[in-house]
Coordinates of C-alpha atoms in Angstrom, one line a residue:
X1077 CA -107.5 121.3 316.1
X1078 CA -111.1 122.4 316.6
X1079 CA -113.0 124.0 313.8
X1080 CA -115.7 126.4 314.8
X1081 CA -119.0 126.4 312.9
X1082 CA -120.8 129.5 311.8
X1083 CA -124.2 129.3 310.2
X1084 CA -123.9 132.8 308.6
X1085 CA -120.9 133.5 306.3
X1086 CA -118.8 135.8 308.5
X1087 CA -117.0 138.8 307.2
X1088 CA -113.3 138.6 306.7
X1089 CA -110.5 141.1 306.5
X1090 CA -107.9 139.0 304.8
X1091 CA -107.8 139.2 301.0
X1092 CA -108.8 136.5 298.5
X1093 CA -106.8 136.2 295.3
X1094 CA -109.0 138.6 293.3
X1095 CA -108.7 141.2 296.0
X1096 CA -105.0 140.6 296.2
X1097 CA -104.5 141.2 292.5
X1098 CA -106.5 144.4 292.7
X1099 CA -104.2 145.6 295.5
X1100 CA -101.2 144.7 293.4
X1101 CA -102.5 146.7 290.5
X1102 CA -103.2 149.7 292.9
X1103 CA -99.6 149.6 294.0
X1104 CA -98.3 149.3 290.4
X1105 CA -97.1 145.7 291.0
X1106 CA -99.2 143.9 288.3
X1107 CA -98.7 143.5 284.6
X1108 CA -101.8 142.6 282.6
X1109 CA -101.1 140.7 279.4
X1110 CA -104.0 140.8 277.0
X1111 CA -102.4 139.3 273.9
X1112 CA -103.1 135.6 273.3
X1113 CA -100.5 133.5 275.1
X1114 CA -99.9 129.8 274.7
X1115 CA -99.9 128.0 278.1
X1116 CA -97.4 125.4 276.9
X1117 CA -94.6 127.6 275.5
X1118 CA -95.1 131.3 276.2
X1119 CA -96.5 132.0 279.7
X1120 CA -93.7 130.9 281.9
X1121 CA -90.9 131.8 279.6
X1122 CA -92.2 135.4 279.4
X1123 CA -92.3 135.8 283.2
X1124 CA -88.9 134.0 283.5
X1125 CA -87.3 137.0 281.7
X1126 CA -87.8 139.3 284.6
X1127 CA -85.6 136.9 286.7
X1128 CA -83.0 136.1 284.0
X1129 CA -83.0 139.4 282.2
X1130 CA -81.3 141.7 284.7
X1131 CA -84.5 143.3 286.0
X1132 CA -83.8 144.6 289.5
X1133 CA -85.8 142.9 292.2
X1134 CA -87.8 146.0 293.1
X1135 CA -89.0 146.2 289.5
X1136 CA -90.2 142.6 289.2
X1137 CA -94.0 142.2 289.1
X1138 CA -96.9 139.8 289.2
X1139 CA -98.3 138.8 285.8
X1140 CA -102.0 138.2 285.0
X1141 CA -102.6 136.6 281.6
X1142 CA -106.1 137.4 280.4
X1143 CA -106.2 135.6 277.0
X1144 CA -104.7 132.0 277.4
X1145 CA -104.8 129.4 274.7
X1146 CA -103.1 126.1 274.1
X1147 CA -100.9 125.1 271.2
X1148 CA -103.9 123.4 269.5
X1149 CA -105.9 126.6 269.5
X1150 CA -108.2 126.0 272.5
X1151 CA -109.3 129.2 274.2
X1152 CA -109.7 129.0 277.9
X1153 CA -112.3 130.8 280.0
X1154 CA -109.9 131.3 282.9
X1155 CA -107.1 133.7 283.4
X1156 CA -103.6 132.7 284.7
X1157 CA -101.6 134.5 287.4
X1158 CA -97.8 133.9 287.6
X1159 CA -95.5 135.4 290.3
X1160 CA -98.6 136.8 291.9
X1161 CA -97.6 135.8 295.4
X1162 CA -94.0 136.7 295.6
X1163 CA -92.6 138.3 292.5
X1164 CA -90.6 140.4 295.0
X1165 CA -90.9 141.1 298.7
X1166 CA -93.4 143.9 298.1
X1167 CA -95.8 141.5 296.4
X1168 CA -95.4 139.1 299.3
X1169 CA -96.0 141.9 301.8
X1170 CA -99.2 142.9 299.9
X1171 CA -100.5 139.4 300.3
X1172 CA -99.7 139.5 304.0
X1173 CA -101.5 142.9 304.4
X1174 CA -98.4 144.5 305.8
X1175 CA -95.2 146.4 304.9
X1176 CA -92.1 144.6 303.8
X1177 CA -90.3 145.5 307.0
X1178 CA -93.2 144.1 309.0
X1179 CA -93.1 140.6 307.5
X1180 CA -90.9 139.1 310.2
X1181 CA -93.1 140.4 313.0
X1182 CA -96.2 139.1 311.2
X1183 CA -94.8 135.6 311.1
X1184 CA -93.7 135.9 314.8
X1185 CA -97.2 136.8 315.7
X1186 CA -98.6 133.9 313.7
X1187 CA -96.3 131.4 315.5
X1188 CA -97.4 132.8 318.9
X1189 CA -101.1 133.2 318.2
X1190 CA -102.4 130.5 315.8
X1191 CA -106.1 130.8 315.0
X1192 CA -108.3 127.8 314.3
X1193 CA -110.4 127.9 311.0
X1194 CA -114.2 128.4 311.0
X1195 CA -116.5 126.1 309.1
X1196 CA -119.1 127.9 306.9
X1197 CA -121.9 126.4 304.8
X1198 CA -120.9 127.8 301.4
X1199 CA -118.1 129.6 299.6
X1200 CA -117.1 130.9 296.2
X1201 CA -114.9 127.9 295.7
X1202 CA -118.1 125.8 295.1
X1203 CA -120.0 128.2 292.8
X1204 CA -119.6 125.4 290.2
X1205 CA -119.5 121.7 291.1
X1206 CA -118.5 119.0 288.6
X1207 CA -118.7 115.4 289.7
X1208 CA -120.0 112.1 288.4
X1209 CA -120.7 112.2 284.6
X1210 CA -120.5 116.0 284.8
X1211 CA -116.8 115.7 285.7
X1212 CA -115.5 114.5 282.4
X1213 CA -118.1 116.6 280.5
X1214 CA -116.2 119.7 281.7
X1215 CA -112.8 118.2 281.1
X1216 CA -111.5 117.5 284.7
X1217 CA -107.9 118.8 284.8
X1218 CA -108.3 119.8 281.1
X1219 CA -110.8 122.5 281.9
X1220 CA -108.0 124.7 283.2
X1221 CA -105.0 126.3 281.5
X1222 CA -102.1 124.8 283.4
X1223 CA -98.9 126.2 282.1
X1224 CA -95.8 124.2 281.4
X1225 CA -93.1 125.4 283.8
X1226 CA -90.0 124.3 281.8
X1227 CA -91.1 123.9 278.2
X1228 CA -88.6 121.8 276.2
X1229 CA -87.9 119.5 279.2
X1230 CA -91.1 119.0 281.3
X1231 CA -93.1 116.1 280.0
X1232 CA -96.5 117.5 280.9
X1233 CA -98.1 120.6 282.5
X1234 CA -97.5 120.4 286.2
X1235 CA -99.5 122.2 288.9
X1236 CA -97.0 124.2 291.0
X1237 CA -99.0 126.5 293.3
X1238 CA -101.3 123.6 294.3
X1239 CA -101.8 123.0 298.0
X1240 CA -102.4 119.4 298.8
X1241 CA -104.8 119.0 301.7
X1242 CA -104.7 115.6 303.5
X1243 CA -105.7 114.2 306.9
X1244 CA -103.7 112.1 309.3
X1245 CA -105.8 108.9 309.4
X1246 CA -105.0 108.4 313.2
X1247 CA -105.3 111.9 314.6
X1248 CA -107.7 113.4 312.1
X1249 CA -105.5 116.6 311.9
X1250 CA -105.3 118.1 308.4
X1251 CA -102.1 119.2 306.7
X1252 CA -101.3 121.4 303.8
X1253 CA -98.3 120.8 301.6
X1254 CA -97.3 122.5 298.4
X1255 CA -96.1 119.8 296.0
X1256 CA -96.0 119.7 292.3
X1257 CA -98.7 117.8 290.4
X1258 CA -98.0 115.8 287.2
X1259 CA -101.2 116.0 285.1
X1260 CA -101.4 112.6 283.4
X1261 CA -105.0 112.4 282.3
X1262 CA -108.2 114.4 282.8
X1263 CA -108.8 112.6 286.0
X1264 CA -105.3 111.5 287.2
X1265 CA -102.5 113.6 288.7
X1266 CA -99.1 112.5 290.1
X1267 CA -97.8 113.9 293.4
X1268 CA -94.2 114.4 294.4
X1269 CA -93.9 114.3 298.2
X1270 CA -90.0 114.5 297.6
X1271 CA -89.1 111.7 300.0
X1272 CA -88.1 114.0 302.9
X1273 CA -90.7 112.9 305.4
X1274 CA -93.4 115.3 304.1
X1275 CA -96.7 115.0 306.0
X1276 CA -98.6 113.7 303.0
X1277 CA -96.2 110.7 302.8
X1278 CA -96.6 110.1 306.5
X1279 CA -100.4 110.0 306.0
X1280 CA -100.1 107.6 303.1
X1281 CA -97.7 105.3 305.1
X1282 CA -100.0 105.4 308.2
X1283 CA -103.1 104.5 306.0
X1284 CA -101.3 101.6 304.4
X1285 CA -100.3 100.2 307.9
X1286 CA -103.9 100.6 309.0
X1287 CA -105.2 98.5 306.1
X1288 CA -106.8 101.4 304.2
X1289 CA -106.9 101.4 300.5
X1290 CA -106.6 105.1 299.9
X1291 CA -106.6 108.5 301.6
X1292 CA -108.8 111.5 300.8
X1293 CA -107.1 114.5 299.3
X1294 CA -107.9 117.9 297.9
X1295 CA -105.8 120.2 295.7
X1296 CA -106.5 123.9 296.1
X1297 CA -105.4 126.4 293.5
X1298 CA -105.7 130.1 294.2
X1299 CA -106.2 130.1 298.0
X1300 CA -106.2 133.4 299.8
X1301 CA -102.5 134.6 299.9
X1302 CA -102.1 134.1 303.7
X1303 CA -103.1 130.4 303.2
X1304 CA -100.6 130.0 300.4
X1305 CA -97.8 131.5 302.5
X1306 CA -98.6 129.1 305.3
X1307 CA -98.8 126.2 302.9
X1308 CA -95.2 126.6 301.8
X1309 CA -93.8 127.3 305.3
X1310 CA -92.1 124.6 307.4
X1311 CA -94.0 123.9 310.6
X1312 CA -93.8 121.0 313.0
X1313 CA -95.7 117.8 312.2
X1314 CA -99.2 117.8 313.6
X1315 CA -99.7 121.6 313.2
X1316 CA -102.5 122.5 310.7
X1317 CA -101.1 125.2 308.5
X1318 CA -104.6 126.8 308.4
X1319 CA -104.0 127.8 312.0
X1320 CA -100.8 129.5 310.9
X1321 CA -102.7 131.2 308.1
X1322 CA -105.3 132.4 310.7
X1323 CA -102.5 133.7 312.8
X1324 CA -101.1 135.7 309.8
X1325 CA -104.6 137.1 309.2
X1326 CA -105.5 137.7 312.8
X1327 CA -108.8 135.9 312.3
X1328 CA -110.2 132.4 311.4
X1329 CA -109.9 131.2 307.9
X1330 CA -113.3 130.3 306.5
X1331 CA -113.5 126.7 305.3
X1332 CA -116.1 124.5 303.6
X1333 CA -116.5 120.7 303.4
X1334 CA -115.5 119.1 300.1
X1335 CA -118.3 117.4 298.1
X1336 CA -116.8 113.9 297.7
X1337 CA -114.0 113.6 300.3
X1338 CA -113.6 114.2 304.0
X1339 CA -111.5 117.3 303.8
X1340 CA -112.2 121.0 304.5
X1341 CA -110.7 123.7 302.2
X1342 CA -110.7 127.5 302.1
X1343 CA -114.1 128.8 301.2
X1344 CA -112.6 131.7 299.3
X1345 CA -110.3 129.6 297.1
X1346 CA -110.4 129.7 293.3
X1347 CA -110.4 126.0 292.4
X1348 CA -110.5 122.7 294.3
X1349 CA -109.7 119.3 292.9
X1350 CA -111.1 116.5 295.1
X1351 CA -109.9 112.9 294.9
X1352 CA -108.4 109.8 296.5
X1353 CA -104.7 108.7 296.6
X1354 CA -104.3 104.9 296.5
X1355 CA -101.8 103.8 299.2
X1356 CA -100.7 100.4 297.8
X1357 CA -99.5 101.5 294.4
X1358 CA -97.1 104.0 292.9
X1359 CA -96.7 105.4 289.4
X1360 CA -93.8 106.9 287.4
X1361 CA -93.8 110.7 287.9
X1362 CA -91.6 113.4 286.4
X1363 CA -89.1 114.6 285.2
X1364 CA -89.8 118.2 286.2
X1365 CA -87.7 121.3 286.5
X1366 CA -87.3 121.6 290.3
X1367 CA -86.3 124.4 292.6
X1368 CA -82.8 123.1 293.0
X1369 CA -82.1 124.3 289.5
X1370 CA -82.0 121.0 287.6
X1371 CA -84.5 118.7 286.0
X1372 CA -85.6 116.4 288.8
X1373 CA -85.5 112.8 287.5
X1374 CA -88.4 110.5 287.1
X1375 CA -89.4 108.6 290.3
X1376 CA -92.2 106.3 291.4
X1377 CA -94.6 108.5 293.4
X1378 CA -98.2 108.5 294.6
X1379 CA -101.0 109.7 292.3
X1380 CA -104.6 111.0 292.9
X1381 CA -107.7 109.9 291.1
X1382 CA -110.1 112.8 290.6
X1383 CA -113.6 112.6 292.1
X1384 CA -114.8 116.2 291.8
X1385 CA -113.9 119.7 290.7
X1386 CA -115.3 122.8 292.3
X1387 CA -114.4 126.3 291.4
X1388 CA -115.3 130.0 291.4
X1389 CA -117.2 131.0 288.2
X1390 CA -114.5 133.5 287.3
X1391 CA -111.6 131.4 288.7
X1392 CA -108.0 132.4 288.2
X1393 CA -105.3 129.7 287.8
X1394 CA -102.2 130.4 289.9
X1395 CA -98.7 129.1 289.0
X1396 CA -95.5 129.5 290.9
X1397 CA -92.4 130.4 289.0
X1398 CA -89.5 128.4 290.5
X1399 CA -86.5 126.4 289.4
X1400 CA -83.3 128.4 288.9
X1401 CA -82.9 131.3 291.4
X1402 CA -83.8 134.1 291.6
X1403 CA -87.4 133.2 291.3
X1404 CA -90.7 133.6 293.0
X1405 CA -90.0 130.6 295.2
X1406 CA -86.6 132.0 296.2
X1407 CA -88.4 135.2 297.4
X1408 CA -90.9 133.1 299.4
X1409 CA -88.0 131.2 301.1
X1410 CA -86.0 134.3 301.8
X1411 CA -88.8 136.3 303.4
X1412 CA -90.8 133.4 304.8
X1413 CA -88.2 130.8 305.9
X1414 CA -85.8 133.5 307.2
X1415 CA -87.9 134.5 310.2
X1416 CA -88.5 130.8 311.0
X1417 CA -84.8 130.2 310.9
X1418 CA -84.2 133.2 313.2
X1419 CA -86.8 132.0 315.6
X1420 CA -85.1 128.5 315.7
X1421 CA -81.7 130.0 316.4
X1422 CA -82.8 132.6 318.9
X1423 CA -85.5 130.9 320.8
X1424 CA -85.1 127.1 320.3
X1425 CA -81.4 127.2 320.7
X1426 CA -81.2 130.3 322.9
X1427 CA -78.7 132.0 320.7
X1428 CA -79.6 135.5 321.6
X1429 CA -76.7 137.0 319.8
X1430 CA -78.3 136.2 316.4
X1431 CA -79.5 139.4 314.9
X1432 CA -80.7 138.5 311.4
X1433 CA -80.7 135.5 309.0
X1434 CA -80.5 136.5 305.3
X1435 CA -80.9 133.5 303.1
X1436 CA -78.7 133.4 300.0
X1437 CA -77.7 137.0 300.0
X1438 CA -73.9 136.6 299.2
X1439 CA -71.4 139.4 299.8
X1440 CA -68.1 138.7 298.2
X1441 CA -64.7 140.3 298.8
X1442 CA -62.2 141.1 296.1
X1443 CA -59.1 138.8 296.0
X1444 CA -60.2 136.5 298.9
X1445 CA -62.9 134.7 296.9
X1446 CA -61.6 133.4 293.6
X1447 CA -63.6 131.5 291.0
X1448 CA -61.9 129.6 288.2
X1449 CA -64.0 128.6 285.2
X1450 CA -63.1 125.4 283.4
X1451 CA -64.0 124.1 280.0
X1452 CA -66.1 121.0 279.7
X1453 CA -64.2 117.8 280.2
X1454 CA -61.3 119.3 282.0
X1455 CA -59.1 116.7 283.8
X1456 CA -59.6 116.5 287.5
X1457 CA -55.8 116.8 288.0
X1458 CA -55.8 120.1 286.1
X1459 CA -58.6 121.4 288.3
X1460 CA -56.7 120.6 291.5
X1461 CA -53.4 121.9 290.2
X1462 CA -55.1 125.2 289.3
X1463 CA -56.8 125.4 292.7
X1464 CA -53.6 124.6 294.6
X1465 CA -51.5 127.0 292.5
X1466 CA -53.9 129.8 293.3
X1467 CA -52.9 129.7 297.0
X1468 CA -49.3 130.7 296.1
X1469 CA -49.9 133.0 293.2
X1470 CA -48.5 136.5 294.2
X1471 CA -47.7 134.9 297.6
X1472 CA -51.3 133.8 298.0
X1473 CA -54.3 135.9 297.3
X1474 CA -57.1 133.3 297.5
X1475 CA -58.8 132.2 300.7
X1476 CA -61.9 130.5 299.2
X1477 CA -61.1 129.2 295.7
X1478 CA -63.9 127.6 293.7
X1479 CA -63.6 125.6 290.4
X1480 CA -66.8 125.8 288.2
X1481 CA -67.9 124.6 284.8
X1482 CA -68.0 126.7 281.7
X1483 CA -71.8 127.2 282.0
X1484 CA -71.3 128.9 285.4
X1485 CA -70.6 132.6 285.1
X1486 CA -67.6 133.2 287.5
X1487 CA -68.8 136.8 288.0
X1488 CA -72.2 135.8 289.2
X1489 CA -72.1 134.9 292.9
X1490 CA -75.6 133.3 292.7
X1491 CA -74.5 130.9 290.0
X1492 CA -71.2 130.1 291.9
X1493 CA -73.1 129.2 295.1
X1494 CA -75.5 127.2 293.1
X1495 CA -72.6 125.1 291.7
X1496 CA -71.1 124.7 295.2
X1497 CA -74.5 123.5 296.5
X1498 CA -75.3 121.0 293.8
X1499 CA -72.1 120.0 292.1
X1500 CA -69.8 119.4 295.0
X1501 CA -69.7 117.0 298.0
X1502 CA -67.7 118.6 300.9
X1503 CA -66.2 115.4 302.1
X1504 CA -64.8 114.6 298.6
X1505 CA -64.4 117.9 296.9
X1506 CA -63.0 120.3 299.5
X1507 CA -59.4 120.5 300.6
X1508 CA -58.0 122.8 303.3
X1509 CA -54.5 124.1 302.6
X1510 CA -52.7 125.2 305.9
X1511 CA -49.5 127.0 306.6
X1512 CA -50.2 130.1 304.4
X1513 CA -49.3 133.7 305.1
X1514 CA -52.1 136.1 305.9
X1515 CA -51.1 138.7 303.4
X1516 CA -53.0 142.0 303.1
X1517 CA -56.0 141.3 305.2
X1518 CA -57.4 141.9 308.6
X1519 CA -56.9 141.6 311.5
X1520 CA -54.2 144.3 311.4
X1521 CA -51.8 145.1 314.1
X1522 CA -51.8 148.7 315.3
X1523 CA -49.3 150.7 317.3
X1524 CA -45.7 151.7 317.2
X1525 CA -44.3 148.3 315.9
X1526 CA -46.3 147.8 312.7
X1527 CA -49.5 149.1 311.2
X1528 CA -49.8 147.0 308.0
X1529 CA -50.2 143.3 307.4
X1530 CA -46.8 141.7 307.0
X1531 CA -45.8 138.7 305.0
X1532 CA -43.5 137.9 307.9
X1533 CA -46.4 137.2 310.1
X1534 CA -46.7 133.6 311.3
X1535 CA -47.8 131.3 308.5
X1536 CA -51.0 130.4 310.3
X1537 CA -53.5 131.2 307.5
X1538 CA -55.3 128.7 305.4
X1539 CA -57.3 128.4 302.2
X1540 CA -60.3 126.3 301.2
X1541 CA -60.3 124.7 297.8
X1542 CA -63.7 123.7 296.4
X1543 CA -64.1 121.6 293.3
X1544 CA -67.7 122.5 292.1
X1545 CA -67.2 121.1 288.6
X1546 CA -69.6 118.4 287.4
X1547 CA -68.1 114.9 287.9
X1548 CA -70.8 112.9 286.1
X1549 CA -73.8 113.5 283.8
X1550 CA -76.5 115.7 285.3
X1551 CA -80.2 116.3 284.4
X1552 CA -80.9 119.4 282.3
X1553 CA -81.0 122.8 283.7
X1554 CA -84.6 123.4 284.8
X1555 CA -85.4 126.4 282.6
X1556 CA -87.5 126.5 279.4
X1557 CA -85.6 125.4 276.3
X1558 CA -83.8 128.1 274.3
X1559 CA -86.4 128.3 271.5
X1560 CA -89.2 129.0 273.9
X1561 CA -87.2 131.6 275.8
X1562 CA -86.2 133.4 272.6
X1563 CA -89.8 133.5 271.5
X1564 CA -90.9 134.8 274.9
X1565 CA -88.3 137.5 274.6
X1566 CA -89.9 138.6 271.4
X1567 CA -93.2 138.8 273.2
X1568 CA -91.7 140.7 276.1
X1569 CA -90.3 143.3 273.8
X1570 CA -93.6 143.5 271.8
X1571 CA -95.4 144.3 275.1
X1572 CA -93.0 147.2 275.8
X1573 CA -91.8 145.7 279.1
X1574 CA -88.4 146.8 280.7
X1575 CA -85.2 146.2 278.7
X1576 CA -83.8 142.8 279.4
X1577 CA -80.2 141.9 280.1
X1578 CA -80.0 138.1 279.9
X1579 CA -78.1 136.4 282.7
X1580 CA -76.7 132.9 282.3
X1581 CA -78.3 130.5 282.5
X1582 CA -81.4 132.0 280.8
X1583 CA -82.5 128.8 279.0
X1584 CA -82.4 125.1 279.8
X1585 CA -79.8 122.7 278.3
X1586 CA -78.8 119.1 278.8
X1587 CA -75.8 118.2 281.0
X1588 CA -75.8 114.6 279.8
X1589 CA -78.5 112.9 281.8
X1590 CA -81.3 113.0 279.3
X1591 CA -82.5 110.3 276.8
X1592 CA -84.6 110.1 273.7
X1593 CA -87.7 109.0 275.5
X1594 CA -87.7 112.0 277.8
X1595 CA -87.0 114.3 274.9
X1596 CA -90.0 112.8 273.1
X1597 CA -92.3 113.2 276.2
X1598 CA -91.2 116.9 276.4
X1599 CA -92.1 117.4 272.7
X1600 CA -95.5 115.8 273.2
X1601 CA -96.1 118.0 276.2
X1602 CA -95.6 121.3 274.3
X1603 CA -97.8 119.9 271.5
X1604 CA -100.6 119.4 274.0
X1605 CA -100.4 115.6 273.8
X1606 CA -99.2 114.8 277.3
X1607 CA -102.0 112.3 277.9
X1608 CA -100.2 110.0 275.6
X1609 CA -97.4 109.9 278.2
X1610 CA -99.8 109.6 281.0
X1611 CA -101.4 106.5 279.4
X1612 CA -97.9 105.0 278.9
X1613 CA -97.0 105.6 282.5
X1614 CA -100.2 104.0 283.7
X1615 CA -98.9 100.7 282.3
X1616 CA -95.7 100.9 284.4
X1617 CA -97.3 100.9 287.8
X1618 CA -95.6 99.0 290.7
X1619 CA -97.3 97.4 293.6
X1620 CA -96.1 98.7 297.0

């Protein structure tokens, strides 16, 4: 990928984060919160209520917290934006500079017409520069009000809308990946590449094989929205996401060189953390409430050692709200991944009959989809007996019959599909019952002989039985603990925000895979003492 160089800062038409928030406010899509809000226990739980409180999708909004403190009373100079990129599809469209119905076409254009970034000499992301002795004097990571996503379970503040910029040590091509960052000290942050062949892990592995000690990295917070949308998109290896962002914008993304590492970053970003990732050592990282809806367990993962911090003078911290769906990240997947999936089916596989891909938009039909809720500890034999019996009740009314735990609302299709995805293994937990009669269901026979479904039709129907009940202890549900959600609900009502209708699950709770050490780390985190945990974890490093 070639980067053009421009001596004079060129004008741009795509919005930076400040301009995006102004646009959201103009459209009535922004909530400003001016009361003091604790970053550890109040910020994320408050925003969570618009996803777990029965607020319709079209009424969900971005939040801008203008008076952020920590539990120890520290007052921060920076504001915090949550759900500012995809509170709902209208917020996402505002960041793209288009209408909701134009999002798919905008992505199609970006895939067909990527645009290389342009190198400029300066940008607002470097209005302030802290390095050397000045780095710790300003606090490093501690300078910024990083919220705790899942208070009561997370063991530290984690960066969530942080785009990790790294470079392939062989080809020199940059990559952007959005991974969580476990803040362990003022100058150390863990990275979760998730073990699925993410590009940052490829770069680390290549560097180790080449005999390098580390790779350069930069974490960007508050990039222009088109950059953030590209960062979380799935593109082929070797494609710089900045070219996709340029394709979305229809013009080059302006970039600047970092001060201490060989990385270029968006000139119009809010905050940049520069550093180096050792390639020969890993460190314990996590647990953290992940987007699959559970607390992701602790793993040994890479970490970055901070070398510099640069930021806009009036920088705004940005945090994704994720974990249990619906959430900001589920909107991003639905409106962003959907077009890519459609492109794959239509173009790559030549399936021209595909009209639209809607991700996780369940439509259920009365009587054919049956969900049976079981109490905790129900015997597996009882579960299968109930599932099997459902196929013959009233001569068979169930076609897809799902067993769920007591904490899953059987009326909530989203919760049921969540249980099916994460509490069942199809090769072990699915049975097909054959030889059933069709009953009252299409296809119907029309004409003189019969015009209704008949139980005397051939017994060629079947039913799928799915055991989506927990079979072993699981990590906690990745939502803030009940006390923090209840407190946030009080703040929500104090602010006069729309009436809430809590939807289960609306707070996190343990499913058995949680011990006293993790509970203590979570307590330390909400008390602002997460560096104690960071210091402990530094003593548990493993050589690669």
